[in-house]
Amino acid sequence: MIPALTDCLVVELTTQLPGPYCAMLLADLGAQVIKVEPPGGDPLRGFPPAYASVNRGKRNIVIDLKKDAGRAVMSRLIGRADVVLEGFRPGVAERLGVDYPAAKSLNPAVVYCAISGFGQEGPYRDRAGHDINYLAIGGLLGRADPPAVPPVLISDLSSGLYAALAVSAALMRRAATGEGCFIDLSMTDCILSWMALDIATAAQDPEAARGQFLGNISHYGIYETSDGRHISLGIVHEDHFWARLCDVMGLDGWRNWPSKKRLDRETEIREKLRAVFATASCREWDRRLREADVPCAPIYHLDELPDDPYIQYRNPFYHLVASDRSESRQVRAPYRTDTQESEAPLPPPVKGEHTRSVLSDSGYDDDEIDRLIQLGAVHASRTGEK
């Protein structure tokens, strides 16, 4: 962890993936994160591994924003916050009294980030959507023929990453100027940003941009091996990698073909590579190609990852045990530094686990906290703090 945000308090009013992922990334940078859940909870709790994967490092309070006393509690939290993060559909935050104008009136220097599918203004402002819809409108799904559902929620996670980047930049600006700001983050815009290479290509050659990126390169793809497994081959245009591949595969007559000729003979080469890869196992091809310094990698199922030497060396996985005794496998932040490793983060919280301590930190005494719980303005977990 790079503890750059240890003095930063983030109040997170989000559910599902984008906002929680953003807040977790900020927590990985040392931020104190208070996740505010509605009484019904985050719908992602219905998928416990998914919930746990994006909610470590946080404290949790349940607030009913439909009650006056609940909104009063929320106002105190916003007044303390450096960052407010929300993921409502446009207009909902205003109805609940937690939109940017309301937050700014309580805390003029607050950094406020609103994550939505299509932005806070514009023709699609009120349009319903999920990850696949943002990928469609952003052009990503159209890059495959036929279009297919990706195995990863790209828009959800990329928007969380961009939100964390924008919030971090806004905090740096605030440190220099003393001014907060409003961040309007569109999940569709995040996809457009990731499509920049394709969009630039299409501007020059619309027909070329209709094909799958790198899809016409026979030696950049996936091949089945004799044991029914698959291996990825990663030669783009490099002649030296191509020559080494030919040496390993016994294709002596092809080793001096330049990139242009290889593109012209794409079908012939692809058929030959399929036939040759089918003569040995995935492990054997991985060994031969790695020894020849050819870019390749076996394709793993998730349960095979811990057996790979790279995974064993980098040690990216660890376990956290929550207060309800549920256990989750976590993935470390993808950067390593020369600073001392920090202690393990807070485990994913149960609903309302830290309600009492969060309220106490906000200036409420025990009697006031009990009263708020009796009113139903806040909820506290029975398995959380006492």
mmCIF file of N, CA and C in Angstrom, residues 16-17 68 73 104 113 124 140 208 296 314 319 334 345 347:
data_model
loop_
_atom_site.group_PDB
_atom_site.id
_atom_site.type_symbol
_atom_site.label_atom_id
_atom_site.label_comp_id
_atom_site.label_asym_id
_atom_site.label_seq_id
_atom_site.Cartn_x
_atom_site.Cartn_y
_atom_site.Cartn_z
ATOM 1 N N GLN A 16 -23.445 -2.093 -5.477
ATOM 2 C CA GLN A 16 -23.006 -2.856 -6.648
ATOM 3 C C GLN A 16 -21.487 -2.798 -6.782
ATOM 4 N N LEU A 17 -20.939 -2.501 -7.995
ATOM 5 C CA LEU A 17 -19.495 -2.602 -8.200
ATOM 6 C C LEU A 17 -18.739 -1.272 -8.367
ATOM 7 N N ASP A 68 -36.083 11.856 8.597
ATOM 8 C CA ASP A 68 -35.431 13.131 8.910
ATOM 9 C C ASP A 68 -34.204 12.928 9.790
ATOM 10 N N VAL A 73 -28.157 12.630 10.430
ATOM 11 C CA VAL A 73 -26.910 11.881 10.628
ATOM 12 C C VAL A 73 -26.031 12.002 9.388
ATOM 13 N N LYS A 104 -22.138 20.612 -0.605
ATOM 14 C CA LYS A 104 -21.272 21.791 -0.617
ATOM 15 C C LYS A 104 -21.723 22.831 0.410
ATOM 16 N N CYS A 113 -17.969 13.026 -5.934
ATOM 17 C CA CYS A 113 -17.913 12.248 -7.181
ATOM 18 C C CYS A 113 -19.214 11.487 -7.371
ATOM 19 N N TYR A 124 -29.236 10.790 -22.477
ATOM 20 C CA TYR A 124 -29.364 9.475 -21.845
ATOM 21 C C TYR A 124 -29.307 9.561 -20.322
ATOM 22 N N LEU A 140 -17.353 -0.944 -27.609
ATOM 23 C CA LEU A 140 -16.486 -2.085 -27.320
ATOM 24 C C LEU A 140 -17.079 -3.396 -27.833
ATOM 25 N N ALA A 208 -11.131 -0.733 -41.692
ATOM 26 C CA ALA A 208 -10.157 -1.475 -40.884
ATOM 27 C C ALA A 208 -10.609 -1.574 -39.448
ATOM 28 N N CYS A 296 4.318 -16.280 -25.188
ATOM 29 C CA CYS A 296 3.256 -17.274 -25.111
ATOM 30 C C CYS A 296 2.827 -17.411 -23.658
ATOM 31 N N ARG A 314 4.713 -13.633 -6.721
ATOM 32 C CA ARG A 314 4.130 -12.324 -6.429
ATOM 33 C C ARG A 314 3.173 -12.358 -5.241
ATOM 34 N N HIS A 319 -6.332 -13.881 2.594
ATOM 35 C CA HIS A 319 -7.668 -14.129 3.121
ATOM 36 C C HIS A 319 -7.985 -13.157 4.259
ATOM 37 N N PRO A 334 -2.193 -4.031 -7.184
ATOM 38 C CA PRO A 334 -1.228 -4.576 -8.142
ATOM 39 C C PRO A 334 0.130 -3.906 -8.154
ATOM 40 N N PRO A 345 -5.917 -4.971 5.869
ATOM 41 C CA PRO A 345 -7.034 -4.034 5.950
ATOM 42 C C PRO A 345 -8.206 -4.627 6.717
ATOM 43 N N PRO A 347 -11.632 -6.317 7.270
ATOM 44 C CA PRO A 347 -12.344 -7.260 6.411
ATOM 45 C C PRO A 347 -13.644 -6.641 5.914
#
